[in-house]
XYZ file of C-alpha atoms in Angstrom:
362
model
C 23.933 -1.400 -16.192
C 20.918 0.590 -18.518
C 19.239 3.449 -17.435
C 15.495 3.206 -16.303
C 13.904 5.099 -19.626
C 10.898 7.270 -18.459
C 7.703 8.701 -20.611
C 6.531 11.870 -18.673
C 2.983 12.706 -19.575
C 1.284 15.771 -18.281
C -0.396 18.989 -19.812
C 1.033 21.441 -17.401
C 4.463 22.854 -18.832
C 5.650 23.533 -15.272
C 5.064 20.075 -14.113
C 6.732 18.299 -17.227
C 9.852 20.510 -16.407
C 9.769 19.813 -12.636
C 9.429 15.896 -13.120
C 12.343 16.165 -16.043
C 14.592 18.097 -13.579
C 13.973 15.649 -10.809
C 14.784 12.429 -12.643
C 17.676 13.952 -14.686
C 19.527 14.455 -11.165
C 19.503 10.541 -10.735
C 22.268 8.701 -12.706
C 20.137 5.610 -12.873
C 17.160 7.354 -14.633
C 16.596 9.237 -17.810
C 13.889 11.172 -19.152
C 13.151 9.093 -22.896
C 10.267 11.745 -23.948
C 7.453 13.781 -22.672
C 4.149 14.096 -23.886
C 1.413 16.992 -23.302
C -1.471 14.950 -23.534
C -2.556 11.218 -23.837
C -3.020 10.960 -27.567
C 0.722 12.019 -27.952
C 1.810 9.666 -25.407
C -0.054 6.581 -27.331
C 2.157 7.729 -30.267
C 5.484 7.825 -28.617
C 5.529 4.696 -26.635
C 5.995 2.432 -29.549
C 8.818 5.070 -30.712
C 10.600 5.328 -27.688
C 9.809 2.272 -25.566
C 9.823 3.383 -22.105
C 10.192 1.213 -19.141
C 7.870 3.142 -17.088
C 5.214 6.101 -17.879
C 4.322 9.091 -15.293
C 0.907 10.206 -16.203
C -1.209 12.728 -15.214
C -4.659 12.167 -14.014
C -6.303 15.299 -15.306
C -5.588 16.668 -18.837
C -7.389 17.839 -21.716
C -8.471 16.087 -24.828
C -7.721 12.435 -23.540
C -7.519 12.399 -19.669
C -5.364 9.970 -17.758
C -7.800 7.300 -17.100
C -8.923 7.110 -21.012
C -4.914 6.880 -21.697
C -4.353 4.375 -19.207
C -7.167 2.166 -20.324
C -5.622 2.453 -23.990
C -2.072 1.754 -22.366
C -3.410 -1.464 -20.879
C -4.761 -2.930 -24.021
C -1.093 -2.837 -25.951
C 1.062 -2.806 -22.702
C -0.649 -4.781 -19.811
C 2.523 -4.776 -17.540
C 4.201 -1.607 -18.395
C 4.773 0.192 -14.956
C 2.524 3.725 -15.031
C 2.758 5.924 -12.144
C -0.349 8.379 -11.900
C 0.060 12.041 -10.847
C -2.770 13.261 -8.786
C -3.886 16.340 -7.011
C -4.253 16.054 -3.508
C -8.228 16.633 -3.416
C -11.328 14.634 -3.035
C -11.722 14.436 -6.782
C -7.942 13.416 -7.225
C -8.574 10.782 -4.757
C -11.631 9.537 -6.593
C -9.891 9.373 -9.760
C -6.486 7.847 -8.396
C -8.451 4.887 -6.945
C -10.202 4.326 -10.155
C -7.156 4.426 -11.968
C -5.452 1.845 -9.595
C -8.572 -0.382 -10.020
C -7.882 -0.289 -13.806
C -4.322 -1.308 -13.790
C -2.385 1.897 -12.774
C 0.994 0.472 -10.766
C 1.268 3.182 -8.307
C 0.485 7.004 -8.027
C 2.115 10.296 -6.604
C 0.195 13.514 -5.230
C 1.583 16.525 -7.213
C 3.400 19.015 -4.969
C 0.592 21.383 -3.049
C 2.101 24.528 -4.669
C 3.926 24.056 -7.984
C 5.325 27.888 -7.779
C 7.417 26.997 -4.952
C 9.872 24.718 -7.359
C 12.618 24.067 -4.657
C 9.956 22.394 -2.414
C 8.081 20.643 -5.547
C 11.412 19.247 -6.442
C 12.334 18.125 -3.222
C 8.732 16.276 -2.719
C 9.033 14.722 -5.887
C 12.848 13.384 -5.306
C 11.484 11.646 -2.120
C 8.365 10.158 -3.301
C 8.920 9.706 -7.218
C 12.444 8.199 -7.478
C 12.018 5.371 -4.970
C 9.052 4.262 -6.608
C 10.431 4.250 -10.270
C 13.609 2.376 -9.015
C 11.063 -0.073 -7.070
C 8.832 -0.699 -10.084
C 11.573 -1.036 -12.525
C 13.897 -2.939 -10.327
C 13.728 -6.097 -12.654
C 15.843 -3.911 -15.053
C 18.939 -3.667 -13.036
C 18.549 -6.923 -10.738
C 17.462 -9.298 -13.681
C 14.523 -10.270 -11.507
C 10.842 -10.284 -12.297
C 8.826 -7.229 -11.314
C 7.342 -7.366 -7.778
C 10.805 -8.698 -6.625
C 12.001 -7.754 -2.927
C 13.360 -4.005 -2.212
C 16.716 -3.198 -0.830
C 15.839 -4.000 2.717
C 14.683 -7.706 2.642
C 18.196 -9.226 2.189
C 19.509 -7.247 4.803
C 16.951 -8.245 7.453
C 18.146 -10.989 10.088
C 15.662 -13.646 11.657
C 14.461 -12.915 15.028
C 14.578 -15.289 17.816
C 10.891 -15.402 19.292
C 9.566 -16.982 22.479
C 7.976 -20.631 22.078
C 4.320 -20.533 21.117
C 2.357 -22.024 23.891
C -0.684 -22.768 21.662
C -3.324 -20.616 19.441
C -5.952 -18.689 21.330
C -8.898 -17.447 19.740
C -8.396 -14.426 17.497
C -10.245 -11.146 18.681
C -9.181 -8.490 16.002
C -7.460 -8.378 12.788
C -4.947 -5.557 11.884
C -3.629 -5.291 8.370
C -0.836 -3.366 6.978
C -0.188 -2.364 3.389
C 1.196 0.162 1.211
C 2.137 0.040 -2.661
C -0.304 -1.803 -4.547
C -2.702 -1.828 -1.347
C -5.797 -0.837 -2.627
C -6.123 -3.121 -5.109
C -5.291 -6.122 -2.901
C -7.373 -4.938 0.031
C -10.391 -5.122 -2.873
C -9.176 -8.445 -3.311
C -9.086 -9.676 0.327
C -12.513 -8.270 1.094
C -14.376 -9.293 -1.966
C -17.081 -11.970 -0.854
C -15.552 -11.523 2.975
C -18.035 -12.872 5.559
C -20.560 -10.067 6.209
C -21.047 -11.773 9.784
C -17.212 -11.409 10.438
C -17.173 -11.766 14.326
C -14.250 -9.515 15.026
C -13.108 -5.830 14.327
C -10.737 -4.991 11.596
C -8.158 -2.100 11.506
C -6.120 -1.188 8.661
C -3.265 0.997 7.650
C -2.994 1.803 4.114
C -0.025 4.296 3.314
C -2.037 7.145 1.577
C -2.675 10.702 2.298
C -5.572 12.493 3.923
C -8.760 12.444 1.978
C -7.684 9.410 -0.300
C -8.183 7.157 3.143
C -11.873 8.039 3.499
C -12.456 7.245 -0.038
C -10.701 4.010 0.075
C -12.927 3.193 2.925
C -15.987 4.010 1.060
C -14.875 1.914 -1.709
C -14.081 -1.237 0.620
C -17.550 -0.791 1.993
C -19.177 -0.584 -1.060
C -17.897 -3.802 -2.599
C -17.488 -5.903 0.471
C -19.589 -7.228 3.371
C -17.816 -5.425 5.983
C -18.848 -1.917 7.238
C -15.601 -0.143 6.568
C -15.251 3.634 7.745
C -12.198 5.784 8.264
C -11.296 5.712 11.900
C -12.346 8.256 14.107
C -10.533 9.447 17.510
C -12.228 7.917 20.688
C -14.396 5.480 18.456
C -15.291 2.077 20.067
C -14.274 -0.445 17.732
C -16.984 -3.153 17.055
C -17.184 -6.886 15.461
C -17.688 -7.105 11.906
C -16.639 -3.501 11.435
C -13.523 -2.264 9.372
C -11.742 0.815 10.328
C -8.958 2.682 8.037
C -6.518 4.537 9.742
C -6.802 8.417 8.377
C -4.056 10.032 6.215
C -1.550 12.106 8.101
C -2.513 10.655 11.633
C -1.292 7.636 13.794
C -4.036 5.244 14.564
C -3.709 2.886 17.905
C -6.187 0.627 19.469
C -6.436 1.000 23.368
C -8.154 -0.700 26.045
C -11.071 0.739 27.758
C -12.378 -1.471 30.472
C -14.046 -4.041 28.348
C -13.970 -2.120 25.274
C -11.221 -1.084 22.811
C -11.313 2.362 21.242
C -9.173 4.138 18.388
C -7.027 6.697 19.385
C -5.488 9.208 16.778
C -2.589 11.023 16.913
C 0.138 13.316 14.991
C 3.265 11.749 16.643
C 6.428 11.493 14.736
C 6.353 9.675 11.544
C 7.622 6.043 11.769
C 9.299 4.503 8.962
C 8.828 7.927 7.369
C 5.283 7.000 7.470
C 2.007 8.354 9.178
C 0.011 6.570 9.564
C 2.364 3.696 10.324
C 1.605 0.092 10.436
C 4.214 -0.447 13.226
C 2.647 2.014 15.375
C -1.193 0.230 14.861
C 0.490 -3.467 15.438
C 2.345 -2.205 18.429
C -0.702 -1.047 20.041
C -3.001 -3.921 19.040
C -0.263 -6.352 20.437
C -0.532 -4.658 23.485
C -4.027 -4.344 23.822
C -4.970 -7.852 22.531
C -1.892 -10.088 22.736
C -1.939 -13.560 21.555
C -5.896 -12.945 20.518
C -4.185 -10.960 17.127
C -4.160 -11.888 13.791
C -2.006 -9.537 11.408
C -1.495 -9.342 7.923
C 1.059 -7.651 5.862
C 0.276 -7.194 2.270
C 2.381 -5.758 -0.595
C 4.244 -2.565 -0.043
C 7.473 -0.784 -0.327
C 9.960 -0.400 2.541
C 10.039 -2.312 5.937
C 6.650 -0.515 7.895
C 5.218 -3.574 9.777
C 8.402 -5.388 10.576
C 8.993 -4.185 14.150
C 4.778 -4.456 14.764
C 5.158 -7.952 13.710
C 7.720 -8.657 16.073
C 6.024 -7.264 18.878
C 2.733 -9.248 18.153
C 4.723 -12.522 17.509
C 6.455 -11.776 21.005
C 2.857 -11.621 22.466
C 2.108 -14.932 20.615
C -0.148 -13.303 17.815
C -0.302 -14.956 14.586
C 0.972 -13.249 11.484
C 0.332 -13.562 7.521
C 2.252 -12.291 4.868
C 1.461 -11.779 1.194
C 3.730 -13.978 -1.153
C 6.638 -12.437 -3.404
C 5.055 -13.296 -6.439
C 1.742 -11.769 -6.187
C 3.140 -8.674 -4.285
C 3.367 -5.441 -6.413
C 6.599 -4.774 -4.336
C 7.711 -7.521 -1.808
C 9.122 -4.814 0.402
C 6.959 -4.917 3.665
C 5.934 -8.590 3.595
C 9.327 -9.741 2.512
C 10.935 -8.096 5.505
C 8.408 -9.808 7.745
C 9.097 -13.137 5.850
C 12.785 -12.524 5.918
C 12.785 -12.079 9.845
C 11.004 -15.356 10.390
C 7.692 -13.553 11.496
C 5.100 -14.989 9.437
C 3.200 -18.129 10.217
C 1.940 -18.370 6.747
C 3.148 -16.815 3.284
C 0.559 -17.084 0.950
C -0.639 -15.594 -2.553
C -3.003 -12.955 -2.555
C -5.855 -15.044 -4.007
C -5.520 -17.284 -0.772
C -5.275 -14.205 1.717
C -8.865 -14.092 2.526
C -9.249 -17.991 3.132
C -6.116 -18.001 5.291
C -7.294 -15.063 7.393
C -10.868 -16.505 7.677
C -9.492 -20.015 8.484
C -7.314 -18.649 11.271
C -9.945 -16.182 12.594
C -12.977 -18.796 12.701
C -11.342 -21.777 12.875
C -9.733 -20.762 16.200
C -13.318 -19.760 17.466
C -14.769 -22.912 16.406
C -14.235 -26.318 18.339
C -12.985 -29.109 16.180
C -15.031 -31.845 15.411
C -14.355 -34.993 17.181
């Protein structure tokens, strides 16, 4: 079985060495080459024919965004994972890179002087992403195919649904590929959408606030990063802050957000399962859940809770998912009421949310 060939692009010698050392430890990956800037990287791509590129966002001469733009002109499907600093500036640039065709991103270790800690971080975050995005090389399947979790999921036995109830809240969970998927879903979304929207996107602190700003700027929904104790309102969207779980709790006739730093679930905080479980308890059958592209199986248990309360679930299909892990697990477990391509998710949400509230014509 061929190894995954990676081109490492970073102007910092210490980062090139650290990434190379991490990747060399895995028997399924080899570093085919390194480059200190974008210009050198563009020269090396046709020479070494990499399966994936790691690309630093901030570099002299030709930065990551410029390099990515040039890569996409000749290699539109070559996986590119951006390396970004965990700062507001890094978040802005990362979201810009994702919108321009970057496949994924990893945040740099906060202290590269701590080599052991940095290496451990990269092993945990980078290697699974490389394998997920290059899975087609090992399995003979197209990119975006299911992760190792999906085939192991057993169907869940659900109680018989007694009927479809009016939808009073929309909850969405996503991870890898999520920022672009969310932008697609909410582009042209009804500005007068009559229910609140709560979202978990696996992202670090600062990045989630920037994501909420970007979604608000490009949709008719008033998105913001969720705040503890905030009353949720119809037509508004709330993105869970990075590093905190977000839950929805009833407070009399109101529903409020509760943020906390409880243990990670599915190695995630915020976790989709935490949000969906709380929404299922607060809204029951009047919940519409959506699972978009993402790695792993976060959201599986949350969707089970939701369906057990007779709520509805939409899952993104395999073909249009960057990684069909989270939605794939939900589909495999038999928890999805509808499995649709990304281009139809908005239509399906509106149909189920608004159709349940409007009397059918005779």
